[in-house]
Amino acid sequence: MDCVKMLKNKGYSKVEEENQSHYVEDQRKHYSKSLIATLSTVALFFLTLLFVLALVRHEPAESATESIRVACNVTRYPNSCFTSLTSFLSNTTTTKAMDPQAILSLSLRVSIHELSNLASASSLSVDCRELVDDAVSRLNDSLSRVEAAPKGLTEVEMADARTWVSAALTDQQTCLDGLEEIGSSNASEVKTKIERCGEYTSNTLAILANFKILA
């Protein structure tokens, strides 16, 4: 009987050892997969960062158009950014390379111009008009702050400008959300205009957020 018990105990111990071995192996595989996933995420992050830096950290731009193209690469809407800024720039005599602060100022002017045109539209609702007027005011505050710092923007000045531009973008989004509830025939046309203005303001905010990288 004792022999039988010993054999059973040995058999049980062997099973336990095998189960423990499988558990350790499973844990090792799980850890390896987690480690690989983490390393892949980190690697993707740094590759993305290097890609962005490669877009903006190259040889100094030789023309205003090239300067704008580089700056617009950091925005969410690079095509509308480049088209709107170069189109607005064509009304000036500037052809030489532009620094980030000059491009930021130009982007603010484009946003203000588009929003000002929108504010004068007769199809705009009263609520939307107030929001657009507020957005224009905030962007003008940002422009004044940017152009009043010829030697470069300080951290405080950049923070103020970001706050105002962000608020202007929120005003436009609030107006856009309100239009979703309007069933008039003009709603679609106004919505398209506000979306375009929103893109321009978003581009301005992106240039401002990446100001140090572009400098």
CSV table of C-alpha atoms in Angstrom, one decimal:
chain,number,residue,atom,x,y,z
A,1,MET,CA,0.0,0.0,0.0
A,2,ASP,CA,2.8,2.4,0.9
A,3,CYS,CA,4.5,1.6,-2.4
A,4,VAL,CA,1.2,2.5,-4.2
A,5,LYS,CA,1.0,5.8,-2.3
A,6,MET,CA,4.6,6.6,-3.2
A,7,LEU,CA,4.0,5.8,-6.8
A,8,LYS,CA,0.9,8.0,-6.8
A,9,ASN,CA,2.7,10.8,-5.1
A,10,LYS,CA,5.5,10.6,-7.6
A,11,GLY,CA,3.1,10.6,-10.4
A,12,TYR,CA,1.3,13.6,-9.0
A,13,SER,CA,4.6,15.4,-8.5
A,14,LYS,CA,5.6,14.7,-12.0
A,15,VAL,CA,2.3,16.1,-13.3
A,16,GLU,CA,2.7,19.2,-11.1
A,17,GLU,CA,6.2,19.7,-12.4
A,18,GLU,CA,4.9,19.4,-16.0
A,19,ASN,CA,2.1,21.9,-15.2
A,20,GLN,CA,4.5,24.2,-13.6
A,21,SER,CA,6.8,23.9,-16.6
A,22,HIS,CA,4.0,24.7,-19.0
A,23,TYR,CA,2.9,27.7,-16.9
A,24,VAL,CA,6.5,29.1,-16.9
A,25,GLU,CA,6.7,28.5,-20.6
A,26,ASP,CA,3.4,30.2,-21.2
A,27,GLN,CA,4.4,33.2,-19.0
A,28,ARG,CA,7.7,33.4,-20.9
A,29,LYS,CA,5.8,33.5,-24.2
A,30,HIS,CA,3.4,36.0,-22.9
A,31,TYR,CA,6.2,38.2,-21.7
A,32,SER,CA,8.1,37.9,-25.0
A,33,LYS,CA,4.9,39.0,-26.9
A,34,SER,CA,4.4,41.9,-24.6
A,35,LEU,CA,8.0,43.0,-24.9
A,36,ILE,CA,7.9,42.7,-28.7
A,37,ALA,CA,4.7,44.8,-28.8
A,38,THR,CA,6.1,47.4,-26.6
A,39,LEU,CA,9.4,47.6,-28.5
A,40,SER,CA,7.4,47.9,-31.8
A,41,THR,CA,5.3,50.7,-30.4
A,42,VAL,CA,8.4,52.6,-29.2
A,43,ALA,CA,10.2,52.0,-32.6
A,44,LEU,CA,7.1,53.3,-34.5
A,45,PHE,CA,7.1,56.4,-32.3
A,46,PHE,CA,10.7,57.2,-33.0
A,47,LEU,CA,10.4,56.5,-36.7
A,48,THR,CA,7.4,58.8,-36.9
A,49,LEU,CA,9.4,61.5,-35.0
A,50,LEU,CA,12.3,61.1,-37.3
A,51,PHE,CA,10.1,61.4,-40.3
A,52,VAL,CA,8.6,64.6,-39.0
A,53,LEU,CA,12.0,66.0,-38.2
A,54,ALA,CA,13.2,65.0,-41.7
A,55,LEU,CA,10.4,67.0,-43.2
A,56,VAL,CA,11.3,70.2,-41.4
A,57,ARG,CA,15.0,69.8,-40.6
A,58,HIS,CA,16.6,70.1,-44.1
A,59,GLU,CA,18.6,72.7,-45.9
A,60,PRO,CA,17.3,76.2,-45.4
A,61,ALA,CA,14.5,77.2,-47.7
A,62,GLU,CA,15.6,79.5,-50.5
A,63,SER,CA,12.1,81.0,-51.3
A,64,ALA,CA,8.9,82.0,-49.6
A,65,THR,CA,7.0,79.2,-51.4
A,66,GLU,CA,9.5,76.5,-50.1
A,67,SER,CA,9.4,77.9,-46.6
A,68,ILE,CA,5.6,77.6,-46.6
A,69,ARG,CA,5.7,74.1,-47.9
A,70,VAL,CA,8.0,73.0,-45.1
A,71,ALA,CA,5.8,74.7,-42.5
A,72,CYS,CA,2.6,73.2,-43.9
A,73,ASN,CA,4.1,69.7,-43.6
A,74,VAL,CA,3.4,69.8,-39.9
A,75,THR,CA,-0.3,70.6,-40.3
A,76,ARG,CA,-3.2,68.3,-40.5
A,77,TYR,CA,-4.3,69.8,-43.8
A,78,PRO,CA,-1.0,70.4,-45.7
A,79,ASN,CA,-2.7,70.9,-49.1
A,80,SER,CA,-5.1,73.6,-47.9
A,81,CYS,CA,-2.4,75.2,-45.9
A,82,PHE,CA,0.0,75.5,-48.8
A,83,THR,CA,-2.7,76.6,-51.2
A,84,SER,CA,-4.2,79.3,-49.0
A,85,LEU,CA,-0.9,80.7,-47.8
A,86,THR,CA,0.8,80.9,-51.2
A,87,SER,CA,-2.4,82.4,-52.7
A,88,PHE,CA,-2.5,85.0,-50.0
A,89,LEU,CA,1.2,85.6,-50.4
A,90,SER,CA,0.8,86.3,-54.1
A,91,ASN,CA,-0.9,89.6,-53.1
A,92,THR,CA,2.5,90.8,-51.6
A,93,THR,CA,6.0,91.3,-53.0
A,94,THR,CA,7.6,88.7,-50.7
A,95,THR,CA,9.7,86.1,-52.5
A,96,LYS,CA,12.6,85.4,-50.2
A,97,ALA,CA,12.6,82.6,-47.6
A,98,MET,CA,10.3,83.2,-44.6
A,99,ASP,CA,11.0,82.4,-41.0
A,100,PRO,CA,8.4,80.5,-38.9
A,101,GLN,CA,7.2,83.7,-37.2
A,102,ALA,CA,6.4,85.3,-40.6
A,103,ILE,CA,4.6,82.2,-41.8
A,104,LEU,CA,2.6,82.1,-38.6
A,105,SER,CA,1.7,85.7,-39.1
A,106,LEU,CA,0.6,84.9,-42.7
A,107,SER,CA,-1.4,81.9,-41.6
A,108,LEU,CA,-3.2,84.0,-39.0
A,109,ARG,CA,-4.0,86.6,-41.6
A,110,VAL,CA,-5.5,84.0,-43.9
A,111,SER,CA,-7.7,82.7,-41.1
A,112,ILE,CA,-8.8,86.2,-40.2
A,113,HIS,CA,-9.6,87.1,-43.8
A,114,GLU,CA,-11.7,84.0,-44.4
A,115,LEU,CA,-13.6,84.3,-41.1
A,116,SER,CA,-14.2,88.0,-41.7
A,117,ASN,CA,-15.8,87.2,-45.1
A,118,LEU,CA,-17.9,84.5,-43.4
A,119,ALA,CA,-19.1,86.9,-40.7
A,120,SER,CA,-20.5,89.2,-43.4
A,121,ALA,CA,-22.5,86.5,-45.0
A,122,SER,CA,-26.2,87.2,-44.8
A,123,SER,CA,-27.0,83.5,-44.5
A,124,LEU,CA,-25.2,83.2,-41.2
A,125,SER,CA,-27.4,82.7,-38.1
A,126,VAL,CA,-27.2,85.2,-35.2
A,127,ASP,CA,-25.6,82.7,-32.9
A,128,CYS,CA,-23.0,81.7,-35.5
A,129,ARG,CA,-22.2,85.3,-36.3
A,130,GLU,CA,-21.4,86.0,-32.7
A,131,LEU,CA,-19.2,83.0,-32.5
A,132,VAL,CA,-17.4,83.9,-35.7
A,133,ASP,CA,-16.9,87.5,-34.5
A,134,ASP,CA,-15.4,86.2,-31.3
A,135,ALA,CA,-13.1,83.9,-33.3
A,136,VAL,CA,-11.9,86.8,-35.4
A,137,SER,CA,-11.3,88.8,-32.3
A,138,ARG,CA,-9.2,86.1,-30.7
A,139,LEU,CA,-7.2,85.6,-33.9
A,140,ASN,CA,-6.5,89.3,-34.1
A,141,ASP,CA,-5.2,89.2,-30.5
A,142,SER,CA,-2.9,86.4,-31.5
A,143,LEU,CA,-1.7,88.3,-34.6
A,144,SER,CA,-1.0,91.4,-32.5
A,145,ARG,CA,1.0,89.3,-30.1
A,146,VAL,CA,3.0,87.6,-32.8
A,147,GLU,CA,3.8,90.8,-34.8
A,148,ALA,CA,4.6,92.7,-31.6
A,149,ALA,CA,7.6,90.4,-31.0
A,150,PRO,CA,10.2,91.2,-33.7
A,151,LYS,CA,12.9,89.4,-31.8
A,152,GLY,CA,11.0,86.2,-31.4
A,153,LEU,CA,8.2,84.8,-29.3
A,154,THR,CA,8.7,84.0,-25.7
A,155,GLU,CA,7.2,80.9,-24.1
A,156,VAL,CA,4.5,83.0,-22.5
A,157,GLU,CA,3.6,84.8,-25.7
A,158,MET,CA,3.4,81.4,-27.6
A,159,ALA,CA,1.2,80.1,-24.8
A,160,ASP,CA,-1.1,83.1,-25.1
A,161,ALA,CA,-1.3,82.8,-28.8
A,162,ARG,CA,-2.1,79.0,-28.6
A,163,THR,CA,-4.9,79.7,-26.1
A,164,TRP,CA,-6.5,82.3,-28.4
A,165,VAL,CA,-6.2,80.2,-31.6
A,166,SER,CA,-7.6,77.2,-29.8
A,167,ALA,CA,-10.5,79.3,-28.5
A,168,ALA,CA,-11.1,80.5,-32.1
A,169,LEU,CA,-11.2,77.0,-33.3
A,170,THR,CA,-13.7,76.0,-30.6
A,171,ASP,CA,-15.9,78.9,-31.6
A,172,GLN,CA,-16.0,77.6,-35.2
A,173,GLN,CA,-16.7,74.1,-34.1
A,174,THR,CA,-19.5,75.2,-31.9
A,175,CYS,CA,-21.0,77.1,-34.9
A,176,LEU,CA,-20.6,74.0,-37.0
A,177,ASP,CA,-22.3,71.8,-34.5
A,178,GLY,CA,-25.3,74.3,-34.4
A,179,LEU,CA,-25.6,74.1,-38.1
A,180,GLU,CA,-26.3,70.4,-37.9
A,181,GLU,CA,-29.6,71.2,-36.3
A,182,ILE,CA,-30.6,73.7,-39.1
A,183,GLY,CA,-32.6,72.4,-42.0
A,184,SER,CA,-32.5,75.5,-44.2
A,185,SER,CA,-31.2,75.3,-47.7
A,186,ASN,CA,-28.3,77.7,-46.8
A,187,ALA,CA,-27.0,75.4,-44.0
A,188,SER,CA,-25.0,73.3,-46.3
A,189,GLU,CA,-23.2,76.2,-48.0
A,190,VAL,CA,-22.4,77.9,-44.7
A,191,LYS,CA,-21.2,74.6,-43.3
A,192,THR,CA,-18.7,74.2,-46.2
A,193,LYS,CA,-17.4,77.7,-45.6
A,194,ILE,CA,-17.0,77.1,-41.8
A,195,GLU,CA,-15.2,73.8,-42.4
A,196,ARG,CA,-12.7,75.6,-44.7
A,197,CYS,CA,-12.2,78.3,-42.1
A,198,GLY,CA,-11.7,75.6,-39.5
A,199,GLU,CA,-9.0,73.9,-41.6
A,200,TYR,CA,-7.1,77.2,-41.9
A,201,THR,CA,-7.3,77.9,-38.1
A,202,SER,CA,-6.3,74.3,-37.4
A,203,ASN,CA,-3.3,74.8,-39.7
A,204,THR,CA,-2.4,78.0,-37.8
A,205,LEU,CA,-2.5,76.1,-34.5
A,206,ALA,CA,-0.3,73.3,-35.8
A,207,ILE,CA,2.3,75.8,-37.0
A,208,LEU,CA,2.2,77.5,-33.6
A,209,ALA,CA,2.4,74.1,-31.8
A,210,ASN,CA,5.5,73.1,-33.9
A,211,PHE,CA,7.1,76.6,-33.8
A,212,LYS,CA,10.3,75.4,-32.1
A,213,ILE,CA,10.8,72.5,-34.6
A,214,LEU,CA,10.3,74.9,-37.5
A,215,ALA,CA,12.7,77.5,-36.1
